[in-house]
Short mmCIF file of C-alpha atoms and ligand atoms in Angstrom, two decimals:
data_model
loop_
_atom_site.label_atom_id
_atom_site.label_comp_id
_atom_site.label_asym_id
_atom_site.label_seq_id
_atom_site.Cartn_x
_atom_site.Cartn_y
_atom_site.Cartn_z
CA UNK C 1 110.92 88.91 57.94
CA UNK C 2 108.92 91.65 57.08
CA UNK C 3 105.31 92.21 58.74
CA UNK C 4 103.95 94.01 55.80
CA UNK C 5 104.54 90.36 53.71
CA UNK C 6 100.67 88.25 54.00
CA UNK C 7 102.67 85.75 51.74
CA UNK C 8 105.15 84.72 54.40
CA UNK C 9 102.22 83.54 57.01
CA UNK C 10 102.28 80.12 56.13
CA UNK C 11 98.66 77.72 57.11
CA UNK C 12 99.83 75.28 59.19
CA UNK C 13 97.11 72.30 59.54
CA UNK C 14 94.60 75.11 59.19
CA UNK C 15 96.18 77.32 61.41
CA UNK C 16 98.50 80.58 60.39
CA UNK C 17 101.89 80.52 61.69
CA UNK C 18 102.93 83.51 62.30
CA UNK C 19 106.30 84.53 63.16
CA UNK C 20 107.36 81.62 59.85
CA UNK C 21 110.58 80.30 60.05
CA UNK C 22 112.03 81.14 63.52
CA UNK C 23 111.54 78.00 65.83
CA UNK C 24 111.83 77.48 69.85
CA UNK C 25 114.63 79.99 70.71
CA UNK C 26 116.89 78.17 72.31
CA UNK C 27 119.97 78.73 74.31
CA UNK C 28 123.61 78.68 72.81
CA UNK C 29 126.16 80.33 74.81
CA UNK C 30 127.85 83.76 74.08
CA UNK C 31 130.09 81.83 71.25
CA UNK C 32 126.70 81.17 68.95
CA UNK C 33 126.45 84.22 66.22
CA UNK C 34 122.65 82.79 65.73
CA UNK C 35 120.60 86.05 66.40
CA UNK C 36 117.72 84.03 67.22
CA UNK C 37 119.24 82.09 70.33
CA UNK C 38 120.37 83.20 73.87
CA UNK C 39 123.49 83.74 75.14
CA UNK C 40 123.21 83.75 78.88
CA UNK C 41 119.69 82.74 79.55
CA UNK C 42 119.66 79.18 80.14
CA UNK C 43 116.42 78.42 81.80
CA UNK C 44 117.78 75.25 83.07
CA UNK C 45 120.83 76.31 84.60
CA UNK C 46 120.85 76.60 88.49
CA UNK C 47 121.91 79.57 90.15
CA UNK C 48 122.47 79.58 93.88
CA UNK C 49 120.26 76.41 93.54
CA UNK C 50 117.54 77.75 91.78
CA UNK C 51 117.04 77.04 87.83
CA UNK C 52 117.28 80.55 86.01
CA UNK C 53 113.71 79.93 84.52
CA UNK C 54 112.31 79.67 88.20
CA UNK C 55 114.26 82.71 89.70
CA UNK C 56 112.56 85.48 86.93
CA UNK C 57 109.45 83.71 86.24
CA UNK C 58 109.51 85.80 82.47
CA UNK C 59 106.04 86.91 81.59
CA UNK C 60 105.27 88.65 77.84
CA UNK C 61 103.26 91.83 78.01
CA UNK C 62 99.84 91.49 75.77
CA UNK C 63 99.51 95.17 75.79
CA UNK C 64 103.33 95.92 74.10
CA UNK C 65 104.04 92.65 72.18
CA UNK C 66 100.99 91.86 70.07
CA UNK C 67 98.77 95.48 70.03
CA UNK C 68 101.28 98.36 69.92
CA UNK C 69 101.13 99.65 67.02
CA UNK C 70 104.07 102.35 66.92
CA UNK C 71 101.66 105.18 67.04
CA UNK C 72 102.89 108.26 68.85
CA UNK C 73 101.74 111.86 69.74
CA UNK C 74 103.37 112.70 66.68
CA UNK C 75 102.62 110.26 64.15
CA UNK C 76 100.50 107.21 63.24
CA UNK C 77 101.30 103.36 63.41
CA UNK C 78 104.19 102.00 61.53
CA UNK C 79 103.79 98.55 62.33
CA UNK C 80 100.75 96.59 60.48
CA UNK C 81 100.49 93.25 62.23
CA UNK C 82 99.15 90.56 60.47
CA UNK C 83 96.98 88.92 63.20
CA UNK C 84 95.32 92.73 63.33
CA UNK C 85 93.13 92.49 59.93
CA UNK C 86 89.78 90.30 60.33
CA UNK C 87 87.31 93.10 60.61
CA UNK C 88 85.18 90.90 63.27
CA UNK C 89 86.43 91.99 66.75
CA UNK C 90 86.27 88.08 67.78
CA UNK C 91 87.83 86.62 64.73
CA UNK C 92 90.99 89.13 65.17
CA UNK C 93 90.81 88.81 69.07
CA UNK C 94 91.66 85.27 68.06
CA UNK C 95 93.72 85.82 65.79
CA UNK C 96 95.90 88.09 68.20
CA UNK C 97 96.01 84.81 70.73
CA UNK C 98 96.85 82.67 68.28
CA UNK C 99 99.77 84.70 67.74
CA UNK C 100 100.90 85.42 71.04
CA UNK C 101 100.56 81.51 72.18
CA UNK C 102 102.83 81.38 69.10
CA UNK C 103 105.47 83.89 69.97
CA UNK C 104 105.24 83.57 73.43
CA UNK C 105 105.92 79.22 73.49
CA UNK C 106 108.88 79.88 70.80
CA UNK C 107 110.64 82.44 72.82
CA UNK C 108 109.90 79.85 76.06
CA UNK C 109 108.47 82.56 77.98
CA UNK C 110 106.43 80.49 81.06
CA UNK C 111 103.92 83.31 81.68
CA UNK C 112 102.40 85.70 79.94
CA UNK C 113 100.26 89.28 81.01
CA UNK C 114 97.30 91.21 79.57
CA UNK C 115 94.70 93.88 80.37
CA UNK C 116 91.18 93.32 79.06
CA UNK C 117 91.47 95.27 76.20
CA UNK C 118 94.42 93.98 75.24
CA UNK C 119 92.74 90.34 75.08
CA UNK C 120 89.67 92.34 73.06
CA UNK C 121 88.16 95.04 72.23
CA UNK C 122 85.60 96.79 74.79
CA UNK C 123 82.18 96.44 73.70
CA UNK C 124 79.49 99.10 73.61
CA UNK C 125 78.42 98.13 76.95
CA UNK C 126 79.63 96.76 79.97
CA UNK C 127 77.45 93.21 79.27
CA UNK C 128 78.86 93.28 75.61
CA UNK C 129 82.37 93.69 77.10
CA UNK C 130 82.25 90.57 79.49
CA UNK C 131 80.69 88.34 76.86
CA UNK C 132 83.09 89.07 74.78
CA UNK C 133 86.05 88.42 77.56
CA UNK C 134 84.07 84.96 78.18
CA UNK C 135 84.28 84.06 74.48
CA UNK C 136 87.88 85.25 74.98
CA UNK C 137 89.19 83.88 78.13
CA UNK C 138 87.26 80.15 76.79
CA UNK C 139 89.60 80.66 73.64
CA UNK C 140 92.85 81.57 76.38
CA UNK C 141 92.02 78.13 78.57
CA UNK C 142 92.60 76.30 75.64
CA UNK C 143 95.56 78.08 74.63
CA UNK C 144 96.87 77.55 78.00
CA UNK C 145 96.46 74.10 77.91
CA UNK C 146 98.18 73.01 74.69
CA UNK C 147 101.11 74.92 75.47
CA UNK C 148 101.75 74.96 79.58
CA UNK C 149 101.95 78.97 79.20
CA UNK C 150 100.22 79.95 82.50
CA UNK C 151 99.00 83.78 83.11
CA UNK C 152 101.41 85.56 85.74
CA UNK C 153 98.90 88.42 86.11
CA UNK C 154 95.49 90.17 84.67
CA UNK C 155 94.48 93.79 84.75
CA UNK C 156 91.79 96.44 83.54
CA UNK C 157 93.09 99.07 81.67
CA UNK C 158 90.85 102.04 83.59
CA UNK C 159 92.90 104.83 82.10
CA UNK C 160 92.47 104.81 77.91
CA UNK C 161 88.61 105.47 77.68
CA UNK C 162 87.63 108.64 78.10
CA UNK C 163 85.14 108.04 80.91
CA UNK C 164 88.25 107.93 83.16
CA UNK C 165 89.52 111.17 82.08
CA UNK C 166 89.12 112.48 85.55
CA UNK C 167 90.52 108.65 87.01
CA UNK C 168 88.61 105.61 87.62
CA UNK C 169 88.47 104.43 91.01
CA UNK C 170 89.06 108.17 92.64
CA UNK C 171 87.06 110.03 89.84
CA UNK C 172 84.84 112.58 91.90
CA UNK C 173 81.62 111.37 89.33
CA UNK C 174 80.56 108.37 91.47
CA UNK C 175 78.84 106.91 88.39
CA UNK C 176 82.43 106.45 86.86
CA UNK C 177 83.90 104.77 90.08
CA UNK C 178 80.61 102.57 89.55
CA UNK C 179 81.90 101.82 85.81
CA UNK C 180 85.43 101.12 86.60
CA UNK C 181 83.85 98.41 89.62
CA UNK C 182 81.96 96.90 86.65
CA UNK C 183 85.01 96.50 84.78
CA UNK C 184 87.45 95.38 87.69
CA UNK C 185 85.09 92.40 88.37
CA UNK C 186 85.07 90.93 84.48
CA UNK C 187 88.67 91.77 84.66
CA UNK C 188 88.93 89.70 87.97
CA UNK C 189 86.61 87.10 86.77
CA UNK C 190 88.64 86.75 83.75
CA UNK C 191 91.97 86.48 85.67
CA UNK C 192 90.43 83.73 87.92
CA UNK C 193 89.30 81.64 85.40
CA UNK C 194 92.26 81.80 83.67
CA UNK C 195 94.25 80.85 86.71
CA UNK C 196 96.19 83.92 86.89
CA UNK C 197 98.90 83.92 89.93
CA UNK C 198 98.44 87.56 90.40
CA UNK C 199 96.04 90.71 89.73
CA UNK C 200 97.44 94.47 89.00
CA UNK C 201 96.04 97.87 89.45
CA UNK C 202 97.94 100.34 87.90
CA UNK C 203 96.23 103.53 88.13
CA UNK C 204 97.96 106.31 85.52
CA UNK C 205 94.43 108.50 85.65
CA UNK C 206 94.45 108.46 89.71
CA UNK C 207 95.93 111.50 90.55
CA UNK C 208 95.38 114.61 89.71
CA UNK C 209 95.63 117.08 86.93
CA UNK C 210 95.48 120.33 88.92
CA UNK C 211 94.91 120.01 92.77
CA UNK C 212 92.93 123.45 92.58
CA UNK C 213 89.66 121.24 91.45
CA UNK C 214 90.87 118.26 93.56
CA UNK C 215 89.74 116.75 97.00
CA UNK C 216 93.06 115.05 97.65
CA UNK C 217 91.84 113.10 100.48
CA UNK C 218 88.13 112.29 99.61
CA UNK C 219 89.85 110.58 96.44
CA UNK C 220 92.31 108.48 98.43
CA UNK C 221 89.52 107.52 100.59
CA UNK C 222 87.67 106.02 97.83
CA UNK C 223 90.62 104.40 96.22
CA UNK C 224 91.18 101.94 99.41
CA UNK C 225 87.42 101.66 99.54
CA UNK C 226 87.37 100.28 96.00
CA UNK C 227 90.37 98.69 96.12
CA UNK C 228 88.76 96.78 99.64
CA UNK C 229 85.54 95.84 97.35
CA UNK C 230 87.76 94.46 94.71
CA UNK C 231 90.24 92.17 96.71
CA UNK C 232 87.07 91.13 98.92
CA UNK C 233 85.11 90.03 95.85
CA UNK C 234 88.33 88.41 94.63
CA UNK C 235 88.49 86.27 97.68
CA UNK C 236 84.94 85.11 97.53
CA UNK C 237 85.27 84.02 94.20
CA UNK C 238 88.20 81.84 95.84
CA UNK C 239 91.06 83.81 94.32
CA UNK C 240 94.40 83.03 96.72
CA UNK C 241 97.07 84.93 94.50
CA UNK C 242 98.51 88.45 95.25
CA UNK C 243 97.22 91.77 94.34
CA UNK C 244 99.93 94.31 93.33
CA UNK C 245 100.27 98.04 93.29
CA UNK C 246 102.32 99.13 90.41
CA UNK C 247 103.94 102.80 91.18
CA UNK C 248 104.63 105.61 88.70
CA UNK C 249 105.08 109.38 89.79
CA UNK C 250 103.07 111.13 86.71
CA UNK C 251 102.39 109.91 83.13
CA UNK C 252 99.55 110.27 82.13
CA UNK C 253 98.45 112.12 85.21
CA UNK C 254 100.42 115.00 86.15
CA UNK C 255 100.39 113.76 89.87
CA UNK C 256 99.48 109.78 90.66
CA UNK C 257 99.05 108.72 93.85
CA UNK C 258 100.74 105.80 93.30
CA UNK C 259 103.93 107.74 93.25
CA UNK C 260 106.85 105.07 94.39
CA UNK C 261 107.70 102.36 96.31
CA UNK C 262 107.60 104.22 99.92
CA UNK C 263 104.12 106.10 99.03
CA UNK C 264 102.95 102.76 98.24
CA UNK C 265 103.45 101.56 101.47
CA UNK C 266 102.52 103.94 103.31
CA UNK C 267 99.30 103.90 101.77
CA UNK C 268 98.87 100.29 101.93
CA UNK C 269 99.42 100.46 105.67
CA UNK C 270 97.23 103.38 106.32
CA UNK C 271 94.17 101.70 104.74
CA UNK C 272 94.80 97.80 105.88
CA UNK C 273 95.74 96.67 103.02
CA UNK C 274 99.49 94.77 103.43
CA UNK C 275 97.73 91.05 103.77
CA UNK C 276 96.66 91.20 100.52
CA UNK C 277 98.88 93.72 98.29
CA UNK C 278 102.08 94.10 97.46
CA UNK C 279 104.35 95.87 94.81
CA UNK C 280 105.00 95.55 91.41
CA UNK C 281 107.86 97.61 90.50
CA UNK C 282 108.92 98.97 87.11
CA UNK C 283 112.38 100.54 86.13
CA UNK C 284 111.19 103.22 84.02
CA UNK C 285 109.08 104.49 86.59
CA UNK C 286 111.18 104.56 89.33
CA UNK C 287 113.56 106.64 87.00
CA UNK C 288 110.95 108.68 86.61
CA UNK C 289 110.20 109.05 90.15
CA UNK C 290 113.90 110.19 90.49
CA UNK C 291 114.97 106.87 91.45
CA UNK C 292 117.18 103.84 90.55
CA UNK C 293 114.94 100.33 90.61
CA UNK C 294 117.73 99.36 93.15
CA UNK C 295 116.29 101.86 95.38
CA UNK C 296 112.58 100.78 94.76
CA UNK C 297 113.25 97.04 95.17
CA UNK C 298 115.30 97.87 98.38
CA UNK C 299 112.23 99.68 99.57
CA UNK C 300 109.99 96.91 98.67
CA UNK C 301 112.20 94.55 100.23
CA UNK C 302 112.22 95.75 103.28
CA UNK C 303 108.77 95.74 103.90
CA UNK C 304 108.34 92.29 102.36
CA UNK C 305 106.75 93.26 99.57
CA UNK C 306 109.02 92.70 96.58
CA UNK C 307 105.72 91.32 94.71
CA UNK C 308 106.90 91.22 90.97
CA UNK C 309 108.73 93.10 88.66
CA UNK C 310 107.72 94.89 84.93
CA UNK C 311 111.02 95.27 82.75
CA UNK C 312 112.08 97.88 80.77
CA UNK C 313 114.52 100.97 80.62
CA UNK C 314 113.81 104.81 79.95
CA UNK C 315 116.14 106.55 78.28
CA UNK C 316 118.10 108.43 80.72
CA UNK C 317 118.31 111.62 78.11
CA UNK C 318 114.46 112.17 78.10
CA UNK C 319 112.13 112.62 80.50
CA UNK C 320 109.27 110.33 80.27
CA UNK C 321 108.34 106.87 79.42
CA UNK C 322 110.27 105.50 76.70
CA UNK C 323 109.13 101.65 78.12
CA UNK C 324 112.70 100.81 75.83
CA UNK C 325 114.16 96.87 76.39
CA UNK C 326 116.32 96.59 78.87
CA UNK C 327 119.86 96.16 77.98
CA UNK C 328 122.35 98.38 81.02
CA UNK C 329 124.31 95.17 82.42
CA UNK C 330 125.59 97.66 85.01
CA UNK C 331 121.82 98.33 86.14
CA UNK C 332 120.31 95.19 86.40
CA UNK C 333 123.80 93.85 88.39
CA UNK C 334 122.68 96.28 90.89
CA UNK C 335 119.11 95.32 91.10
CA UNK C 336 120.38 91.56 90.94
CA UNK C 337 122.21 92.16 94.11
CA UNK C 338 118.80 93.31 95.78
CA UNK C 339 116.70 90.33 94.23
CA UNK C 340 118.75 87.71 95.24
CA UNK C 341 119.49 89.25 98.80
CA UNK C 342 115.86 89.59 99.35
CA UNK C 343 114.76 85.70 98.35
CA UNK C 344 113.98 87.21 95.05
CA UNK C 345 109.84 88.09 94.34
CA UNK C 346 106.82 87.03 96.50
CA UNK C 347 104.65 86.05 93.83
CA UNK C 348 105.48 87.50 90.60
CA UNK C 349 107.89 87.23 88.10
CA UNK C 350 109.36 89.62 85.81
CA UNK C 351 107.51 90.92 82.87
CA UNK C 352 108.10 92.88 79.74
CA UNK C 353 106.20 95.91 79.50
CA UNK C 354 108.45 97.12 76.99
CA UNK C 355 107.95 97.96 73.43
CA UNK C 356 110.06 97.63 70.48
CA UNK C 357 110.98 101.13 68.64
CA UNK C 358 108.45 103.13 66.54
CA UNK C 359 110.99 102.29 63.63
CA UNK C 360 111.69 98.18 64.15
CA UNK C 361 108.75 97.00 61.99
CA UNK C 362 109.48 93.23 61.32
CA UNK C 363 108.20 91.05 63.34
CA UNK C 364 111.61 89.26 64.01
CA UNK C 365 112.42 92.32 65.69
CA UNK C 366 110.15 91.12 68.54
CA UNK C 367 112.46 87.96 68.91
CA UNK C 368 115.53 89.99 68.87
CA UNK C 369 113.93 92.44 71.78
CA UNK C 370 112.91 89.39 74.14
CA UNK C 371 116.10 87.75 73.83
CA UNK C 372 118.01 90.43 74.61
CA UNK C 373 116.36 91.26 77.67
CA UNK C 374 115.99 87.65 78.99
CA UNK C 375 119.79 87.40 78.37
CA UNK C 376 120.83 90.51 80.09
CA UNK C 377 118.56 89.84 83.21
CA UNK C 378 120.81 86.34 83.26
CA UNK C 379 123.84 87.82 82.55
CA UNK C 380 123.24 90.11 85.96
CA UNK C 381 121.87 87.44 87.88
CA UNK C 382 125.56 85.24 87.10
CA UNK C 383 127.09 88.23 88.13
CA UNK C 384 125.62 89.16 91.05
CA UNK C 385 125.08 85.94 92.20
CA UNK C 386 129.22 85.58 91.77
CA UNK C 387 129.57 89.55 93.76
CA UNK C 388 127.54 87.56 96.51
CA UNK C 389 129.21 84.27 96.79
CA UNK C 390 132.64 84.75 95.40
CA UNK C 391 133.63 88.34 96.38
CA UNK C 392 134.25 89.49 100.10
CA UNK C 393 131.28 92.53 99.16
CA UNK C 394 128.90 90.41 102.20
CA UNK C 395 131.55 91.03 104.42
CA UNK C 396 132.54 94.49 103.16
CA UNK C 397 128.70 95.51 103.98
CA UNK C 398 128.45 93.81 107.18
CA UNK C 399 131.84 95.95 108.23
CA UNK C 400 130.42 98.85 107.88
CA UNK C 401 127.91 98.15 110.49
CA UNK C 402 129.73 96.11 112.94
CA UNK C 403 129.66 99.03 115.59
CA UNK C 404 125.79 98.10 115.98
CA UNK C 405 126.83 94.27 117.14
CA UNK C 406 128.65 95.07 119.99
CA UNK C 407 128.50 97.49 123.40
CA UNK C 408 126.30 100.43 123.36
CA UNK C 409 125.61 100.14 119.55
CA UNK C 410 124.12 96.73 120.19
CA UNK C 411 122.12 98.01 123.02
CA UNK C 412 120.58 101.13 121.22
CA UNK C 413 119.79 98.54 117.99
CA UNK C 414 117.95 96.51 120.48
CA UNK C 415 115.85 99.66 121.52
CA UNK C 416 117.41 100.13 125.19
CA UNK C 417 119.03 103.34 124.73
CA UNK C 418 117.53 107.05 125.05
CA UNK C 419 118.40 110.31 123.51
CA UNK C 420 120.22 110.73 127.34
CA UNK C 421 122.18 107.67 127.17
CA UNK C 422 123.30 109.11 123.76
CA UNK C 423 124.10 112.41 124.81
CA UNK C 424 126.37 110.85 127.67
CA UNK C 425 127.86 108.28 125.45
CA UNK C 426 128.75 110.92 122.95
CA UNK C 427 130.45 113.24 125.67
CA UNK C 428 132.27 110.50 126.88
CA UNK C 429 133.73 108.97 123.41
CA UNK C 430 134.33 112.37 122.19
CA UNK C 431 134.47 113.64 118.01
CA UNK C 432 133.65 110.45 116.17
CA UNK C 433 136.39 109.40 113.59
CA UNK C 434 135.77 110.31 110.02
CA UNK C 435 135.56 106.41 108.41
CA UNK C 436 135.19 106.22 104.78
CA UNK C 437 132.03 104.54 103.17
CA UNK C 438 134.60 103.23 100.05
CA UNK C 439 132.19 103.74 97.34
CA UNK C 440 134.83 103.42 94.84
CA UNK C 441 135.56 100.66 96.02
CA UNK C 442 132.43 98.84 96.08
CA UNK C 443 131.75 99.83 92.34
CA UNK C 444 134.89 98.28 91.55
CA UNK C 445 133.55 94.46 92.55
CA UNK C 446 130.99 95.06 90.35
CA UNK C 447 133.21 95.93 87.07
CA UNK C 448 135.03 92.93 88.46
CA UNK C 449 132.18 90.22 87.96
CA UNK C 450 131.34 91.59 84.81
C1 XUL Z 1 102.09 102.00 82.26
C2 XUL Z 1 102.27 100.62 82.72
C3 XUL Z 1 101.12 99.70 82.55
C4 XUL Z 1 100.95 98.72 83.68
C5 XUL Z 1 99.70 97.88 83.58
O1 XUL Z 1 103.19 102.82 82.43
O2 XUL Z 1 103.33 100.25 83.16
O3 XUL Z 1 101.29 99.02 81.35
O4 XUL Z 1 102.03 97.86 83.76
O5 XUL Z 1 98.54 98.63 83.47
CO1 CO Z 2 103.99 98.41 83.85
#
């Protein structure tokens, strides 16, 4: 199916179909050699009592899906959507709905994503802009309806205009922090209307670029103080989802403050913020951050705020964000094992904010990317689901910890022991035995459940 092709988008009572000639994608087991069908993600099957289509929650990423392009620092767009032609910014705003609705009910996605210039383009002013996301967000309501697809999360993109060159909510021009307010609130507005389960800041311009011209701590400041206006004007509009921080170390900035999972907290706690926010994580910025997303959603986890998840995968010979489909079984088995351990996400679901390559053009190459990762993230959910229940691993774990359930060990866990006691303790039992942590071993259950 080639995008280039007008001929191919067939009118359909009146209406362009799009993506002509694929159907619902459905699921077929790892014996099918149908291309357009799933393997291992079976959103009815239950695993660990839980349908698969429940546990992830799959959302499709506006941003990725139906407005990138292909362009790159080096070269222009290769990829000429059809829905991207009507010169009329409403008309092709539509257009773009009509085929995500499309794509997104045929691949049986239950959520989908978007920014609010993904959904259309910014007007020349602020006003122009919301009546435009009203026309918008009337057209998405109706969508929404007719197909069941339900919004997992909304967000305002305050990091491609130049106005937020020097960041949005921590830009040291008050007059911008003003602007980005304006736009958080039609972004919000938008996102309630719509029903959205969730709203994300993302903030790639605040950081810095050079700390030599930056107040670290008067921008910080502001960014909880804006971040407060926004989640209290939320609630007064009646909004009772989650708000989520999503981290990334640098990219665009050279420094965010959003940096990982653990700054993230801290943050959140320092500013009274942990009613309201949690985390959205994404793999290809934890790699980036010099972490595995194991490590982030352990992190998360253990403060309770595994919020929701954005899927992709870098590409582990480069150094920046290559937001490339997620496909490393081996990867995601890991994470699986800290999803399912931690009563999987608290609020969220797991969306695509991943892009198919500069150099896959068709639209049917869209299909092929979604199905892929949907099968892969069910793939490592049966496995690790299996390392869990099937495999002594639990009990392996637990082992290695058992001195902290018993004598002194329990008594120092429960807080009743001082750096004295320890010192005594330690003179008395002597050198401690060496006792190996069996990491070979514990990779070798997971090639096991493969
Ligand atoms: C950028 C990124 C964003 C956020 C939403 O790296 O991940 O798309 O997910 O603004
Ligand atoms: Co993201």
């Amino acid at each position: 199916m080639k995008s280039l092709d007008k001929q191919r988008i067939k009118l359909v009572k009146g209406k362009k179909e799009y993506f002509k000639g694929i159907g619902k994608i459905k699921f077929e087991g790892r014996k099918s050699d149908n291309p357009f069908s799933f393997k291992w993600y079976n959103e009815k099957q239950k695993v660990g009592g839980k349908s698969m289509k429940d546990h992830f929650r799959f959302a499709i990423a506006y941003w990725h899906t139906f407005c990138g392009t292909g362009g790159d620092p080096f070269g222009a767009p290769t990829k000429k959507f059809p829905w991207d032609e009507n010169t009329n910014a409403i008309e092709r705003a539509k257009d773009k709905m009509d085929a995500a609705f499309e794509f997104i009910t045929k691949i049986g996605a239950p959520y989908y994503c978007f920014h609010d210039v993904d959904m259309v383009d910014e007007g020349a002013t602020l006003a122009e802009t919301e009546r435009r996301l009203e026309i918008m967000t009337d057209y998405a309501l109706e969508k929404q309806k007719k197909s069941g697809v339900k919004l997992l999360w909304g967000t305002a993109n305050l990091f491609s205009h130049p106005r937020y060159m020097n960041g949005a909510a921590t830009n040291p021009d008050f007059n911008v922090v003003a602007y980005a307010g304006g736009q958080v609130k039609n972004a919000l507005d938008a996102t309630i209307k719509l029903g959205g389960e969730n709203y994300v800041f993302w903030g790639g311009r605040e950081g810095y670029l050079s700390l030599l011209n930056t107040n670290m701590k008067k921008e910080i400041d502001n960014f909880a103080r804006f971040l407060h206006a926004a989640k209290d004007y939320a609630r007064s509009q009646g909004f009772k989802g989650t708000f989520f921080i999503e981290p990334k170390p640098c990219e665009p900035s050279k420094h965010q403050y959003d940096y990982d999972a653990a700054t993230v907290i801290a943050f959140l706690r320092e500013y009274d913020l942990m009613n309201d926010f949690k985390l959205n994580l994404e793999f290809n910025h934890a790699t980036l951050a010099g972490h595995t997303m194991a490590h982030e959603m352990q992190v998360a986890a253990n403060a309770g705020l595994l919020g929701s998840v954005d899927a992709n995968r870098g590409d582990y010979q480069n150094g920046w964000d290559t937001d490339q489909f997620p496909n490393d079984l081996y990867e995601l088995t890991e994470c699986m094992l800290v999803f399912l351990q931690a009563g999987g996400l608290k609020g969220g679901g797991i969306n695509f904010d991943a892009k198919t390559r500069r150099n896959s053009t068709d639209l049917d190459d869209i299909f092929h990317a979604h199905i892929g990762g949907m099968d892969v993230f069910a793939r490592a959910l049966l496995i690790a689901n299996d390392v869990l229940k099937e495999s002594k691993y639990v009990e392996l774990m637990k082992t290695r910890y058992t001195s902290f359930s018993r004598g002194n060990g329990a008594k120092f866990a429960k807080g009743k022991l001082g750096l004295e006691d320890l010192s005594r303790i330690a003179t008395k039992n002597g050198e401690p035995e060496v006792r190996s942590g069996k990491q070979e071993m514990f990779e070798n259950i997971i090639n096991q459940y493969i």
